[in-house]
């Protein structure tokens, strides 16, 4: 047997697209049934199966006819678990909203608006001294790192780090009290 033929037979990964397409056409219905049995809805099962094959087509992994079935079922199982976790998080949030509103309805005014949060932050920063305010604003609003703040203000790195730590602690305590 020539070397090229032997190598091709030992490494059947030369054409991932045709391998994936063949596997999809042969096993799509089987995968949809597998997903439907676990999540209960056909339309979501189609989406999950299509997402698996889309991820396979865009991946840079080397595939073979031997490893592809295991990879497909593992990816499918993981997407089912991701969907379950997502739905569980939604249910927990809905339960939280319903239990915190005694009449069971959702009241949009019970959630803080961005403007209200900004006002709370401003009132909290008013409790900080001038140095802490400057460092905290540079970190939170301007997204400066400690080293950048230190260079900008010409202050020792450790001093900025300690000042920022103290300001964060004060702000955390203030926000915790206000949002409780």
PDB file of C-alpha atoms in Angstrom, residues 6 20 22 35 38 40 45 49 59 80 83 97 101-104 108 117-118 150 162 164 173:
ATOM      1  CA  UNK A   6      -2.073   4.522   4.105  1.00  0.00           C
ATOM      2  CA  UNK A  20     -19.873  16.938   8.876  1.00  0.00           C
ATOM      3  CA  UNK A  22     -22.622  13.487   5.649  1.00  0.00           C
ATOM      4  CA  UNK A  35     -32.923  16.549  22.081  1.00  0.00           C
ATOM      5  CA  UNK A  38     -34.818  15.703  26.853  1.00  0.00           C
ATOM      6  CA  UNK A  40     -39.782  18.513  25.209  1.00  0.00           C
ATOM      7  CA  UNK A  45     -34.511  20.826  19.414  1.00  0.00           C
ATOM      8  CA  UNK A  49     -29.051  20.569  16.553  1.00  0.00           C
ATOM      9  CA  UNK A  59     -14.366  25.014  14.610  1.00  0.00           C
ATOM     10  CA  UNK A  80     -29.124  20.970  26.454  1.00  0.00           C
ATOM     11  CA  UNK A  83     -30.483  25.661  28.000  1.00  0.00           C
ATOM     12  CA  UNK A  97     -39.898  38.919  41.591  1.00  0.00           C
ATOM     13  CA  UNK A 101     -44.049  41.672  45.443  1.00  0.00           C
ATOM     14  CA  UNK A 102     -46.722  40.533  47.861  1.00  0.00           C
ATOM     15  CA  UNK A 103     -49.546  40.721  45.360  1.00  0.00           C
ATOM     16  CA  UNK A 104     -47.614  38.557  42.875  1.00  0.00           C
ATOM     17  CA  UNK A 108     -41.353  48.136  37.392  1.00  0.00           C
ATOM     18  CA  UNK A 117     -28.434  54.158  40.889  1.00  0.00           C
ATOM     19  CA  UNK A 118     -26.307  57.057  39.659  1.00  0.00           C
ATOM     20  CA  UNK A 150      -0.701  56.569  40.233  1.00  0.00           C
ATOM     21  CA  UNK A 162      -4.909  51.745  49.760  1.00  0.00           C
ATOM     22  CA  UNK A 164      -9.022  52.944  46.381  1.00  0.00           C
ATOM     23  CA  UNK A 173     -21.209  49.547  52.871  1.00  0.00           C
TER      24      UNK A 173
END
